[in-house]
Amino acid sequence: MRPINKGASPYRRISNYSEALPYLEQRIGVYCSYCEFRIDHVPEVEHVSSKSKGGDVTAWDNLLLACKYCNSRKSKKTSADDIEEYLWPDTDNTAIAFSYKNGIPGINMEIALQIDPSGRFLAKAKNLFNLVKLGHRPTQKEKDRRFTRRNEVYRIARGSLETWESISDKEDVLATNYLQQTIELAKQVGFFSIWMMVFHDYPTVLQALLLAFPGTERTYFDEMGHPKLDLPLPSDSLPEDK
């Protein structure tokens, strides 16, 4: 799950939470904050702490973008009293919490316990995974398109990888142009973590992906573009240099 940094609130006050939509789109792109689905129609402004359970309706810190599938799965299940029981992509290192082997979402259990032996981080990852049913495989009658679309993007990314690996000189003009095409394709189809997983062995592509998807919290990744095996603070929370 892509960790994001929304930055400081772009407004002092808004009358309706829907007014935050253009700011969210600009800061983090038109992607679901949870499943990474590219939202081409009707992005939904989602409340981390449900507004029906006391969550602030318009506060920037309480708002994310969600596809209709994740938003409906999450529904009204979180409150101001229990949001600390979950990981959140705008405050936590969700990049290291989840895996996408063969395009299938899962939880990085061993790594989660490695970086936090208390099991707290793992428990919070499981809670979020279950909250939005990240690994849900829909029946034929269901309209949840996350699983199907994720598989489609996985195949697209694998095809892009095969072409990339066929280019022998990664420094020539052909490779540079193809890198740009790959990044643009990734932005168009979404599912950031799928692309990061498929191109795991190619730091040049990983770094380009980190820069291309707006609002990605890059402090959670090392110089090779891989998620850091620790729990750093988001850049907004880092102390200023003196």
Short mmCIF file of C-alpha atoms in Angstrom, two decimals:
data_model
loop_
_atom_site.label_atom_id
_atom_site.label_comp_id
_atom_site.label_asym_id
_atom_site.label_seq_id
_atom_site.Cartn_x
_atom_site.Cartn_y
_atom_site.Cartn_z
CA MET A 1 0.00 0.00 0.00
CA ARG A 2 1.48 3.30 -1.08
CA PRO A 3 2.40 5.53 1.87
CA ILE A 4 1.39 9.10 1.19
CA ASN A 5 2.16 12.57 2.47
CA LYS A 6 -0.72 15.00 2.01
CA GLY A 7 1.23 17.91 3.44
CA ALA A 8 -0.23 20.67 5.56
CA SER A 9 -3.88 21.59 5.22
CA PRO A 10 -4.46 23.72 2.10
CA TYR A 11 -7.46 25.45 3.64
CA ARG A 12 -8.51 27.07 6.89
CA ARG A 13 -12.14 26.09 6.68
CA ILE A 14 -14.47 24.42 4.21
CA SER A 15 -18.23 24.07 4.54
CA ASN A 16 -18.45 20.56 3.10
CA TYR A 17 -15.88 17.78 2.99
CA SER A 18 -16.46 17.37 -0.76
CA GLU A 19 -14.64 20.68 -1.20
CA ALA A 20 -11.42 18.89 -0.22
CA LEU A 21 -11.57 16.71 -3.34
CA PRO A 22 -9.50 18.90 -5.70
CA TYR A 23 -6.85 19.38 -3.02
CA LEU A 24 -6.60 15.64 -2.40
CA GLU A 25 -6.40 14.92 -6.12
CA GLN A 26 -3.61 17.45 -6.50
CA ARG A 27 -1.63 16.27 -3.48
CA ILE A 28 -1.90 12.46 -3.83
CA GLY A 29 -3.34 11.81 -7.30
CA VAL A 30 -6.62 10.19 -8.32
CA TYR A 31 -5.82 6.85 -6.69
CA CYS A 32 -7.55 5.03 -3.87
CA SER A 33 -5.54 5.53 -0.71
CA TYR A 34 -6.09 1.89 0.22
CA CYS A 35 -6.21 -0.45 -2.79
CA GLU A 36 -4.45 1.98 -5.19
CA PHE A 37 -7.21 1.63 -7.82
CA ARG A 38 -7.07 4.53 -10.26
CA ILE A 39 -10.39 6.32 -9.75
CA ASP A 40 -11.56 7.50 -13.15
CA HIS A 41 -15.14 8.16 -12.09
CA VAL A 42 -16.40 9.85 -8.93
CA PRO A 43 -13.51 9.74 -6.44
CA GLU A 44 -14.88 9.60 -2.91
CA VAL A 45 -13.59 11.74 -0.07
CA GLU A 46 -13.23 9.26 2.76
CA HIS A 47 -13.15 9.88 6.52
CA VAL A 48 -10.46 8.00 8.44
CA SER A 49 -12.51 8.37 11.58
CA SER A 50 -16.12 7.95 10.46
CA LYS A 51 -18.08 11.16 10.59
CA SER A 52 -21.06 9.27 12.04
CA LYS A 53 -18.88 8.22 15.00
CA GLY A 54 -17.43 11.55 15.94
CA GLY A 55 -14.79 11.99 13.24
CA ASP A 56 -14.21 15.57 12.15
CA VAL A 57 -16.21 16.10 8.96
CA THR A 58 -13.93 18.59 7.20
CA ALA A 59 -10.52 18.38 8.95
CA TRP A 60 -7.72 17.76 6.45
CA ASP A 61 -6.07 15.21 8.75
CA ASN A 62 -9.22 13.07 8.69
CA LEU A 63 -9.68 12.92 4.91
CA LEU A 64 -8.36 10.54 2.26
CA LEU A 65 -9.39 9.53 -1.25
CA ALA A 66 -11.05 6.14 -1.70
CA CYS A 67 -12.61 4.13 -4.47
CA LYS A 68 -16.25 3.20 -3.93
CA TYR A 69 -15.28 -0.39 -3.16
CA CYS A 70 -12.89 0.39 -0.30
CA ASN A 71 -15.13 3.15 1.00
CA SER A 72 -18.15 0.85 1.15
CA ARG A 73 -16.13 -1.94 2.78
CA LYS A 74 -14.75 0.42 5.40
CA SER A 75 -18.19 1.99 5.84
CA LYS A 76 -18.76 3.45 9.33
CA LYS A 77 -16.53 1.04 11.26
CA THR A 78 -13.91 3.42 12.64
CA SER A 79 -14.18 6.03 15.36
CA ALA A 80 -11.95 8.57 17.04
CA ASP A 81 -11.45 6.02 19.81
CA ASP A 82 -10.08 3.19 17.70
CA ILE A 83 -8.22 4.68 14.73
CA GLU A 84 -4.92 3.92 16.51
CA GLU A 85 -5.72 0.24 16.08
CA TYR A 86 -5.09 0.48 12.32
CA LEU A 87 -2.30 1.50 10.00
CA TRP A 88 -3.12 4.47 7.78
CA PRO A 89 -1.35 5.29 4.51
CA ASP A 90 -0.92 8.97 5.41
CA THR A 91 0.68 8.33 8.81
CA ASP A 92 2.31 4.87 8.75
CA ASN A 93 4.84 2.85 6.79
CA THR A 94 2.29 0.90 4.80
CA ALA A 95 4.91 0.18 2.13
CA ILE A 96 6.55 -2.43 4.34
CA ALA A 97 3.33 -3.76 5.86
CA PHE A 98 1.87 -5.38 2.76
CA SER A 99 3.14 -7.65 -0.02
CA TYR A 100 1.86 -8.12 -3.59
CA LYS A 101 3.37 -11.43 -4.65
CA ASN A 102 2.10 -12.32 -8.13
CA GLY A 103 -0.21 -9.34 -7.83
CA ILE A 104 -2.07 -10.75 -4.81
CA PRO A 105 -2.19 -8.54 -1.69
CA GLY A 106 -0.97 -10.03 1.56
CA ILE A 107 0.57 -9.04 4.88
CA ASN A 108 4.33 -9.04 5.42
CA MET A 109 4.05 -10.95 8.69
CA GLU A 110 7.72 -11.85 9.20
CA ILE A 111 8.95 -8.38 8.34
CA ALA A 112 6.27 -6.75 10.48
CA LEU A 113 7.43 -8.79 13.47
CA GLN A 114 11.06 -8.09 12.63
CA ILE A 115 10.61 -4.34 12.79
CA ASP A 116 8.22 -4.49 15.75
CA PRO A 117 8.61 -7.70 17.83
CA SER A 118 5.75 -6.59 20.08
CA GLY A 119 3.31 -7.53 17.32
CA ARG A 120 1.61 -4.15 17.48
CA PHE A 121 2.53 -3.15 13.93
CA LEU A 122 1.42 -6.52 12.58
CA ALA A 123 -1.92 -6.31 14.38
CA LYS A 124 -2.59 -2.86 12.99
CA ALA A 125 -1.69 -4.06 9.47
CA LYS A 126 -4.12 -6.96 9.78
CA ASN A 127 -6.85 -4.65 11.02
CA LEU A 128 -6.53 -2.36 8.01
CA PHE A 129 -6.27 -5.30 5.59
CA ASN A 130 -9.51 -6.71 6.96
CA LEU A 131 -11.20 -3.32 7.30
CA VAL A 132 -11.16 -2.64 3.56
CA LYS A 133 -11.00 -6.34 2.60
CA LEU A 134 -7.87 -5.70 0.58
CA GLY A 135 -7.50 -9.32 -0.51
CA HIS A 136 -11.16 -9.93 -1.27
CA ARG A 137 -11.94 -12.12 -4.29
CA PRO A 138 -15.41 -11.24 -5.51
CA THR A 139 -18.01 -13.70 -6.72
CA GLN A 140 -19.45 -13.40 -10.21
CA LYS A 141 -22.44 -11.51 -8.84
CA GLU A 142 -20.38 -8.90 -7.03
CA LYS A 143 -19.41 -5.59 -8.61
CA ASP A 144 -16.13 -5.22 -6.68
CA ARG A 145 -13.60 -4.73 -9.48
CA ARG A 146 -10.46 -4.31 -7.39
CA PHE A 147 -9.26 -7.91 -7.73
CA THR A 148 -9.90 -8.14 -11.47
CA ARG A 149 -8.37 -4.77 -12.26
CA ARG A 150 -5.35 -5.49 -10.08
CA ASN A 151 -4.71 -8.71 -12.01
CA GLU A 152 -5.01 -6.83 -15.30
CA VAL A 153 -2.46 -4.26 -14.16
CA TYR A 154 -0.15 -7.03 -12.94
CA ARG A 155 -0.14 -8.53 -16.43
CA ILE A 156 0.47 -5.10 -17.96
CA ALA A 157 3.39 -4.48 -15.60
CA ARG A 158 4.88 -7.91 -16.33
CA GLY A 159 4.71 -7.14 -20.05
CA SER A 160 6.48 -3.84 -19.46
CA LEU A 161 9.16 -5.64 -17.46
CA GLU A 162 9.81 -8.13 -20.26
CA THR A 163 10.35 -5.29 -22.71
CA TRP A 164 12.56 -3.44 -20.25
CA GLU A 165 14.73 -6.51 -19.72
CA SER A 166 15.14 -6.94 -23.47
CA ILE A 167 16.90 -3.58 -23.70
CA SER A 168 20.57 -4.40 -23.24
CA ASP A 169 21.93 -0.86 -22.74
CA LYS A 170 19.87 0.83 -20.05
CA GLU A 171 21.62 4.16 -20.64
CA ASP A 172 20.79 4.71 -24.30
CA VAL A 173 18.00 6.85 -25.74
CA LEU A 174 15.75 3.85 -26.36
CA ALA A 175 15.86 2.85 -22.70
CA THR A 176 15.28 6.42 -21.54
CA ASN A 177 12.24 6.78 -23.78
CA TYR A 178 10.86 3.41 -22.74
CA LEU A 179 11.32 4.29 -19.08
CA GLN A 180 9.22 7.41 -19.61
CA GLN A 181 6.56 5.38 -21.40
CA THR A 182 6.50 2.82 -18.59
CA ILE A 183 6.08 5.48 -15.91
CA GLU A 184 3.27 7.18 -17.83
CA LEU A 185 1.55 3.82 -18.29
CA ALA A 186 1.85 3.10 -14.56
CA LYS A 187 0.28 6.46 -13.73
CA GLN A 188 -2.57 5.80 -16.13
CA VAL A 189 -3.49 2.35 -14.81
CA GLY A 190 -2.62 2.81 -11.13
CA PHE A 191 -1.78 0.16 -8.52
CA PHE A 192 1.56 1.68 -7.54
CA SER A 193 2.64 -1.26 -5.37
CA ILE A 194 2.16 -3.73 -8.22
CA TRP A 195 4.64 -1.79 -10.35
CA MET A 196 7.06 -1.48 -7.45
CA MET A 197 6.90 -5.24 -6.88
CA VAL A 198 7.29 -6.18 -10.56
CA PHE A 199 10.28 -3.86 -11.06
CA HIS A 200 11.85 -4.73 -7.69
CA ASP A 201 15.27 -5.45 -9.24
CA TYR A 202 15.49 -2.20 -11.20
CA PRO A 203 16.22 0.80 -8.96
CA THR A 204 16.10 3.24 -11.89
CA VAL A 205 12.45 2.36 -12.49
CA LEU A 206 11.59 2.29 -8.79
CA GLN A 207 12.99 5.75 -8.21
CA ALA A 208 11.10 7.06 -11.23
CA LEU A 209 7.87 5.56 -9.90
CA LEU A 210 8.42 7.16 -6.50
CA LEU A 211 8.77 10.55 -8.14
CA ALA A 212 5.93 10.09 -10.61
CA PHE A 213 3.08 9.26 -8.23
CA PRO A 214 2.19 12.52 -6.44
CA GLY A 215 2.36 12.58 -2.68
CA THR A 216 4.28 9.32 -2.24
CA GLU A 217 6.07 9.43 1.12
CA ARG A 218 9.61 8.79 -0.11
CA THR A 219 11.20 8.79 3.35
CA TYR A 220 9.90 5.24 3.72
CA PHE A 221 12.09 4.02 0.84
CA ASP A 222 15.85 3.58 0.60
CA GLU A 223 18.18 4.81 -2.15
CA MET A 224 17.42 1.69 -4.20
CA GLY A 225 13.69 2.35 -4.07
CA HIS A 226 12.91 -0.48 -1.66
CA PRO A 227 10.80 -0.03 1.49
CA LYS A 228 12.95 0.60 4.55
CA LEU A 229 12.91 -2.09 7.21
CA ASP A 230 12.17 0.35 10.00
CA LEU A 231 9.44 2.70 11.13
CA PRO A 232 10.57 6.24 10.20
CA LEU A 233 8.34 9.22 10.76
CA PRO A 234 6.60 10.87 7.81
CA SER A 235 8.53 13.88 6.54
CA ASP A 236 5.95 16.28 8.00
CA SER A 237 6.81 14.94 11.43
CA LEU A 238 10.61 15.08 11.09
CA PRO A 239 12.39 17.76 13.11
CA GLU A 240 13.64 20.71 11.12
CA ASP A 241 17.39 21.10 10.56
CA LYS A 242 18.96 23.72 12.78
#
